[in-house]
Amino acid sequence: VTYTALGPGTASGLAQVTAFLSGKSNTQARAFVWDATTQAYVQVPGSEPTGGWQPFQGVFLATRVAPTFDFNGHATTLDFTLTLRPGFNFVCIPPLDDNGVALVDHDFVDLQLEDTAGTVIAGTTRDALIGTGAFFWDGTAYSQVGTLHTGSGYWIENASSPPVDLVVRRLSVSFQPLPPTAGAVQITARTRSAPPPPPGGSAASSDSGGKSCGAGTGIATLVMAFLALARMRLRGSRRG
């Protein structure tokens, strides 16, 4: 099963994904989002994560039907704010309208991190809390990337201790990020870990076999049985 990490980003992008999944069986297409509150995958559209399925949530899609998506759509007005729940967050950033120019590439270092009081977190404290880049699934493995592209889903870990919500803000390129307030941040970081593997076909899923897209295992069993029967008949014909 090959999963693609998508990022709808806007309401129009999310509508494209839901329309594609509508009426399709699990053997044709399956999609999962990450519920950052429960730290678990949720299959959509049959189920919804805490707070509902939102455009800023990344989507793992496995499909036998070729999809066509255009997630650039209508750009969202800056500034853009994304809440990072404690633990892992599978998220995306939409195209952002900066004075008539759509920003579709978002450098990780340009994303302003804030605590719940709105205090900017920077430097080594920021790196300890959310790392130096987001993680992207390329269909085979994770890699840490410094630029987030509109249309793709990325993992960002909020490693705050004690666990608190953090805020990532994408500012207009015409604005300078606010400087951190010295001594105002009372958050430390716990040990960071690797992002959860894609749902299905992985050790992280308790029912990975049931989350496959299609009947590949069953087909393989039939093929093996057919080959075994053919060998038996061939041996019988040689003996005769």
mmCIF file of C-alpha atoms in Angstrom:
data_model
loop_
_atom_site.group_PDB
_atom_site.id
_atom_site.type_symbol
_atom_site.label_atom_id
_atom_site.label_comp_id
_atom_site.label_asym_id
_atom_site.label_seq_id
_atom_site.Cartn_x
_atom_site.Cartn_y
_atom_site.Cartn_z
ATOM 1 C CA VAL A 1 0.000 0.000 0.000
ATOM 2 C CA THR A 2 1.438 3.364 -1.032
ATOM 3 C CA TYR A 3 0.328 6.375 0.956
ATOM 4 C CA THR A 4 0.607 9.947 -0.282
ATOM 5 C CA ALA A 5 0.885 12.800 2.230
ATOM 6 C CA LEU A 6 -1.540 15.479 1.026
ATOM 7 C CA GLY A 7 -2.337 18.908 2.427
ATOM 8 C CA PRO A 8 -5.739 20.322 1.347
ATOM 9 C CA GLY A 9 -5.021 23.626 3.120
ATOM 10 C CA THR A 10 -8.264 25.443 2.278
ATOM 11 C CA ALA A 11 -11.979 24.625 2.402
ATOM 12 C CA SER A 12 -11.994 24.236 -1.390
ATOM 13 C CA GLY A 13 -9.065 21.821 -1.183
ATOM 14 C CA LEU A 14 -10.778 19.780 1.514
ATOM 15 C CA ALA A 15 -13.948 19.674 -0.600
ATOM 16 C CA GLN A 16 -11.933 18.141 -3.458
ATOM 17 C CA VAL A 17 -10.676 15.331 -1.222
ATOM 18 C CA THR A 18 -14.099 14.582 0.273
ATOM 19 C CA ALA A 19 -15.682 14.591 -3.196
ATOM 20 C CA PHE A 20 -13.029 12.155 -4.441
ATOM 21 C CA LEU A 21 -13.629 9.778 -1.525
ATOM 22 C CA SER A 22 -17.421 9.970 -1.763
ATOM 23 C CA GLY A 23 -18.989 6.656 -2.752
ATOM 24 C CA LYS A 24 -15.680 4.785 -2.979
ATOM 25 C CA SER A 25 -15.147 1.500 -1.162
ATOM 26 C CA ASN A 26 -12.112 0.729 0.987
ATOM 27 C CA THR A 27 -10.682 -1.330 -1.878
ATOM 28 C CA GLN A 28 -10.710 1.758 -4.105
ATOM 29 C CA ALA A 29 -9.486 4.509 -1.776
ATOM 30 C CA ARG A 30 -8.763 5.083 1.895
ATOM 31 C CA ALA A 31 -7.808 8.293 3.667
ATOM 32 C CA PHE A 32 -6.612 9.004 7.189
ATOM 33 C CA VAL A 33 -5.963 12.122 9.229
ATOM 34 C CA TRP A 34 -4.162 12.382 12.560
ATOM 35 C CA ASP A 35 -6.165 13.316 15.625
ATOM 36 C CA ALA A 36 -3.605 15.413 17.524
ATOM 37 C CA THR A 37 -5.789 15.362 20.655
ATOM 38 C CA THR A 38 -5.916 11.566 20.959
ATOM 39 C CA GLN A 39 -2.625 10.984 19.080
ATOM 40 C CA ALA A 40 -4.205 8.393 16.789
ATOM 41 C CA TYR A 41 -5.211 7.987 13.133
ATOM 42 C CA VAL A 42 -8.839 8.465 12.098
ATOM 43 C CA GLN A 43 -10.233 7.210 8.803
ATOM 44 C CA VAL A 44 -12.174 9.877 6.920
ATOM 45 C CA PRO A 45 -14.797 10.675 5.892
ATOM 46 C CA GLY A 46 -16.460 7.864 7.871
ATOM 47 C CA SER A 47 -15.044 9.167 11.155
ATOM 48 C CA GLU A 48 -13.807 12.567 12.259
ATOM 49 C CA PRO A 49 -10.953 13.706 14.491
ATOM 50 C CA THR A 50 -11.564 15.820 17.575
ATOM 51 C CA GLY A 51 -13.004 19.163 16.477
ATOM 52 C CA GLY A 52 -13.951 17.864 13.026
ATOM 53 C CA TRP A 53 -11.969 17.370 9.828
ATOM 54 C CA GLN A 54 -10.197 20.674 9.174
ATOM 55 C CA PRO A 55 -8.431 21.938 6.016
ATOM 56 C CA PHE A 56 -5.135 22.436 7.895
ATOM 57 C CA GLN A 57 -4.901 18.710 8.700
ATOM 58 C CA GLY A 58 -2.671 16.580 6.512
ATOM 59 C CA VAL A 59 -4.224 13.558 4.796
ATOM 60 C CA PHE A 60 -2.674 10.160 4.119
ATOM 61 C CA LEU A 61 -4.344 8.866 0.946
ATOM 62 C CA ALA A 62 -4.060 5.389 -0.589
ATOM 63 C CA THR A 63 -5.992 4.882 -3.811
ATOM 64 C CA ARG A 64 -6.372 2.606 -6.826
ATOM 65 C CA VAL A 65 -8.225 5.379 -8.657
ATOM 66 C CA ALA A 66 -6.061 8.163 -10.046
ATOM 67 C CA PRO A 67 -6.970 11.445 -8.298
ATOM 68 C CA THR A 68 -6.575 14.985 -9.597
ATOM 69 C CA PHE A 69 -6.315 17.766 -7.035
ATOM 70 C CA ASP A 70 -5.541 21.468 -7.287
ATOM 71 C CA PHE A 71 -4.861 22.676 -3.761
ATOM 72 C CA ASN A 72 -3.664 26.148 -4.724
ATOM 73 C CA GLY A 73 -7.283 27.309 -5.004
ATOM 74 C CA HIS A 74 -8.053 30.585 -3.283
ATOM 75 C CA ALA A 75 -5.198 31.857 -1.154
ATOM 76 C CA THR A 76 -5.862 32.372 2.548
ATOM 77 C CA THR A 77 -5.259 35.812 4.023
ATOM 78 C CA LEU A 78 -2.128 36.332 6.086
ATOM 79 C CA ASP A 79 -1.297 36.033 8.918
ATOM 80 C CA PHE A 80 -1.900 32.293 9.192
ATOM 81 C CA THR A 81 -2.037 30.633 12.614
ATOM 82 C CA LEU A 82 -1.737 26.923 13.313
ATOM 83 C CA THR A 83 -2.192 25.387 16.767
ATOM 84 C CA LEU A 84 0.205 22.569 17.633
ATOM 85 C CA ARG A 85 -1.222 20.170 20.189
ATOM 86 C CA PRO A 86 1.181 18.389 22.559
ATOM 87 C CA GLY A 87 2.757 15.464 20.730
ATOM 88 C CA PHE A 88 2.672 14.936 16.976
ATOM 89 C CA ASN A 89 0.711 17.086 14.547
ATOM 90 C CA PHE A 90 0.142 16.113 10.883
ATOM 91 C CA VAL A 91 -0.557 19.457 9.256
ATOM 92 C CA CYS A 92 -0.283 21.631 6.168
ATOM 93 C CA ILE A 93 -0.107 25.316 5.315
ATOM 94 C CA PRO A 94 -2.385 26.723 2.583
ATOM 95 C CA PRO A 95 -1.398 29.202 -0.133
ATOM 96 C CA LEU A 96 -1.222 32.616 1.519
ATOM 97 C CA ASP A 97 -2.068 35.917 -0.140
ATOM 98 C CA ASP A 98 0.708 38.445 0.442
ATOM 99 C CA ASN A 99 -0.397 41.646 -1.314
ATOM 100 C CA GLY A 100 -1.737 39.757 -4.323
ATOM 101 C CA VAL A 101 1.080 37.190 -4.470
ATOM 102 C CA ALA A 102 0.300 33.618 -3.454
ATOM 103 C CA LEU A 103 2.939 32.206 -1.111
ATOM 104 C CA VAL A 104 3.114 28.435 -1.617
ATOM 105 C CA ASP A 105 6.562 27.728 -0.143
ATOM 106 C CA HIS A 106 6.945 28.208 3.597
ATOM 107 C CA ASP A 107 10.421 28.079 5.120
ATOM 108 C CA PHE A 108 10.359 26.394 8.505
ATOM 109 C CA VAL A 109 12.667 29.010 10.026
ATOM 110 C CA ASP A 110 10.219 31.764 9.004
ATOM 111 C CA LEU A 111 7.370 30.236 10.977
ATOM 112 C CA GLN A 112 7.009 32.153 14.239
ATOM 113 C CA LEU A 113 6.480 29.977 17.320
ATOM 114 C CA GLU A 114 4.517 31.301 20.283
ATOM 115 C CA ASP A 115 3.321 29.998 23.625
ATOM 116 C CA THR A 116 -0.266 30.264 24.847
ATOM 117 C CA ALA A 117 0.361 33.792 26.137
ATOM 118 C CA GLY A 118 1.531 34.965 22.712
ATOM 119 C CA THR A 119 5.177 35.144 23.734
ATOM 120 C CA VAL A 120 7.559 34.400 20.878
ATOM 121 C CA ILE A 121 9.790 31.351 21.341
ATOM 122 C CA ALA A 122 13.054 31.388 19.419
ATOM 123 C CA GLY A 123 16.617 30.088 19.388
ATOM 124 C CA THR A 124 17.567 26.825 21.052
ATOM 125 C CA THR A 125 14.298 26.698 23.023
ATOM 126 C CA ARG A 126 12.305 26.707 19.785
ATOM 127 C CA ASP A 127 14.573 24.031 18.254
ATOM 128 C CA ALA A 128 14.101 21.833 21.316
ATOM 129 C CA LEU A 129 10.315 22.183 21.176
ATOM 130 C CA ILE A 130 9.568 21.737 17.446
ATOM 131 C CA GLY A 131 12.912 20.801 15.894
ATOM 132 C CA THR A 132 14.695 22.464 13.001
ATOM 133 C CA GLY A 133 12.393 21.200 10.255
ATOM 134 C CA ALA A 134 9.207 19.294 9.520
ATOM 135 C CA PHE A 135 9.046 15.631 8.481
ATOM 136 C CA PHE A 136 7.665 14.561 5.092
ATOM 137 C CA TRP A 137 6.706 11.060 3.918
ATOM 138 C CA ASP A 138 7.976 10.537 0.357
ATOM 139 C CA GLY A 139 6.163 7.225 -0.126
ATOM 140 C CA THR A 140 9.039 5.171 1.264
ATOM 141 C CA ALA A 141 10.525 6.925 4.280
ATOM 142 C CA TYR A 142 10.524 10.152 6.298
ATOM 143 C CA SER A 143 12.943 12.975 5.648
ATOM 144 C CA GLN A 144 13.320 16.225 7.558
ATOM 145 C CA VAL A 145 12.742 19.227 5.328
ATOM 146 C CA GLY A 146 13.280 22.943 5.782
ATOM 147 C CA THR A 147 10.567 24.125 3.394
ATOM 148 C CA LEU A 148 6.871 23.234 3.564
ATOM 149 C CA HIS A 149 5.067 23.264 0.212
ATOM 150 C CA THR A 150 1.374 23.970 -0.158
ATOM 151 C CA GLY A 151 -0.473 20.756 -1.037
ATOM 152 C CA SER A 152 1.639 18.414 1.096
ATOM 153 C CA GLY A 153 1.196 17.128 4.634
ATOM 154 C CA TYR A 154 3.989 17.407 7.200
ATOM 155 C CA TRP A 155 4.683 16.218 10.730
ATOM 156 C CA ILE A 156 5.623 18.748 13.408
ATOM 157 C CA GLU A 157 6.168 17.501 16.957
ATOM 158 C CA ASN A 158 5.280 19.708 19.893
ATOM 159 C CA ALA A 159 7.661 18.306 22.519
ATOM 160 C CA SER A 160 6.677 20.751 25.258
ATOM 161 C CA SER A 161 6.966 19.680 28.880
ATOM 162 C CA PRO A 162 4.628 20.089 30.596
ATOM 163 C CA PRO A 163 2.430 19.533 27.523
ATOM 164 C CA VAL A 164 0.905 22.785 26.283
ATOM 165 C CA ASP A 165 -0.542 24.021 23.004
ATOM 166 C CA LEU A 166 1.919 26.007 20.921
ATOM 167 C CA VAL A 167 1.117 28.318 18.017
ATOM 168 C CA VAL A 168 2.898 28.516 14.667
ATOM 169 C CA ARG A 169 2.326 31.771 12.817
ATOM 170 C CA ARG A 170 3.195 32.445 9.180
ATOM 171 C CA LEU A 171 3.832 36.153 8.850
ATOM 172 C CA SER A 172 3.802 38.225 5.694
ATOM 173 C CA VAL A 173 7.213 38.508 4.059
ATOM 174 C CA SER A 174 6.874 42.269 4.444
ATOM 175 C CA PHE A 175 6.892 41.910 8.242
ATOM 176 C CA GLN A 176 9.833 41.077 10.444
ATOM 177 C CA PRO A 177 9.249 38.286 12.994
ATOM 178 C CA LEU A 178 8.822 39.557 16.525
ATOM 179 C CA PRO A 179 11.833 39.139 18.813
ATOM 180 C CA PRO A 180 11.480 36.711 21.725
ATOM 181 C CA THR A 181 10.758 38.104 25.146
ATOM 182 C CA ALA A 182 13.684 37.225 27.402
ATOM 183 C CA GLY A 183 12.840 35.059 30.393
ATOM 184 C CA ALA A 184 9.103 34.866 29.617
ATOM 185 C CA VAL A 185 9.030 31.278 28.342
ATOM 186 C CA GLN A 186 8.707 28.658 31.086
ATOM 187 C CA ILE A 187 8.569 25.601 28.810
ATOM 188 C CA THR A 188 11.132 22.835 28.555
ATOM 189 C CA ALA A 189 11.315 20.024 26.011
ATOM 190 C CA ARG A 190 11.056 16.294 26.472
ATOM 191 C CA THR A 191 12.963 13.778 24.357
ATOM 192 C CA ARG A 192 11.920 13.952 20.713
ATOM 193 C CA SER A 193 10.962 10.890 18.681
ATOM 194 C CA ALA A 194 10.256 9.834 15.083
ATOM 195 C CA PRO A 195 6.858 10.564 13.473
ATOM 196 C CA PRO A 196 4.250 7.779 13.428
ATOM 197 C CA PRO A 197 4.468 5.583 10.308
ATOM 198 C CA PRO A 198 1.631 5.745 7.763
ATOM 199 C CA PRO A 199 -1.539 3.860 8.732
ATOM 200 C CA GLY A 200 -1.858 0.261 7.579
ATOM 201 C CA GLY A 201 0.929 -2.140 6.721
ATOM 202 C CA SER A 202 3.055 -0.898 9.616
ATOM 203 C CA ALA A 203 3.921 -2.008 13.119
ATOM 204 C CA ALA A 204 2.292 1.127 14.502
ATOM 205 C CA SER A 205 -1.186 -0.021 13.488
ATOM 206 C CA SER A 206 -2.890 -2.705 15.565
ATOM 207 C CA ASP A 207 -5.128 -3.666 12.641
ATOM 208 C CA SER A 208 -2.749 -2.897 9.792
ATOM 209 C CA GLY A 209 -4.047 -5.765 7.679
ATOM 210 C CA GLY A 210 -7.530 -4.307 7.756
ATOM 211 C CA LYS A 211 -6.308 -0.916 6.623
ATOM 212 C CA SER A 212 -4.956 -2.087 3.291
ATOM 213 C CA CYS A 213 -6.314 -0.515 0.122
ATOM 214 C CA GLY A 214 -7.443 -3.490 -1.960
ATOM 215 C CA ALA A 215 -7.054 -7.255 -1.695
ATOM 216 C CA GLY A 216 -3.382 -7.682 -2.536
ATOM 217 C CA THR A 217 -2.802 -10.394 0.086
ATOM 218 C CA GLY A 218 -5.792 -12.421 -1.072
ATOM 219 C CA ILE A 219 -4.735 -12.177 -4.704
ATOM 220 C CA ALA A 220 -1.227 -13.321 -3.822
ATOM 221 C CA THR A 221 -2.663 -16.353 -2.001
ATOM 222 C CA LEU A 222 -4.766 -17.307 -5.036
ATOM 223 C CA VAL A 223 -1.758 -16.990 -7.328
ATOM 224 C CA MET A 224 0.343 -19.230 -5.065
ATOM 225 C CA ALA A 225 -2.442 -21.817 -4.912
ATOM 226 C CA PHE A 226 -2.775 -21.765 -8.707
ATOM 227 C CA LEU A 227 0.984 -22.280 -9.149
ATOM 228 C CA ALA A 228 0.984 -25.177 -6.682
ATOM 229 C CA LEU A 229 -1.906 -26.830 -8.543
ATOM 230 C CA ALA A 230 -0.085 -26.361 -11.852
ATOM 231 C CA ARG A 231 3.044 -28.030 -10.442
ATOM 232 C CA MET A 232 1.005 -31.000 -9.188
ATOM 233 C CA ARG A 233 -0.594 -31.468 -12.599
ATOM 234 C CA LEU A 234 2.784 -31.189 -14.315
ATOM 235 C CA ARG A 235 4.262 -33.874 -12.046
ATOM 236 C CA GLY A 236 1.252 -36.119 -12.692
ATOM 237 C CA SER A 237 1.596 -35.784 -16.463
ATOM 238 C CA ARG A 238 5.312 -36.663 -16.267
ATOM 239 C CA ARG A 239 4.577 -39.794 -14.224
ATOM 240 C CA GLY A 240 1.921 -40.855 -16.709
#
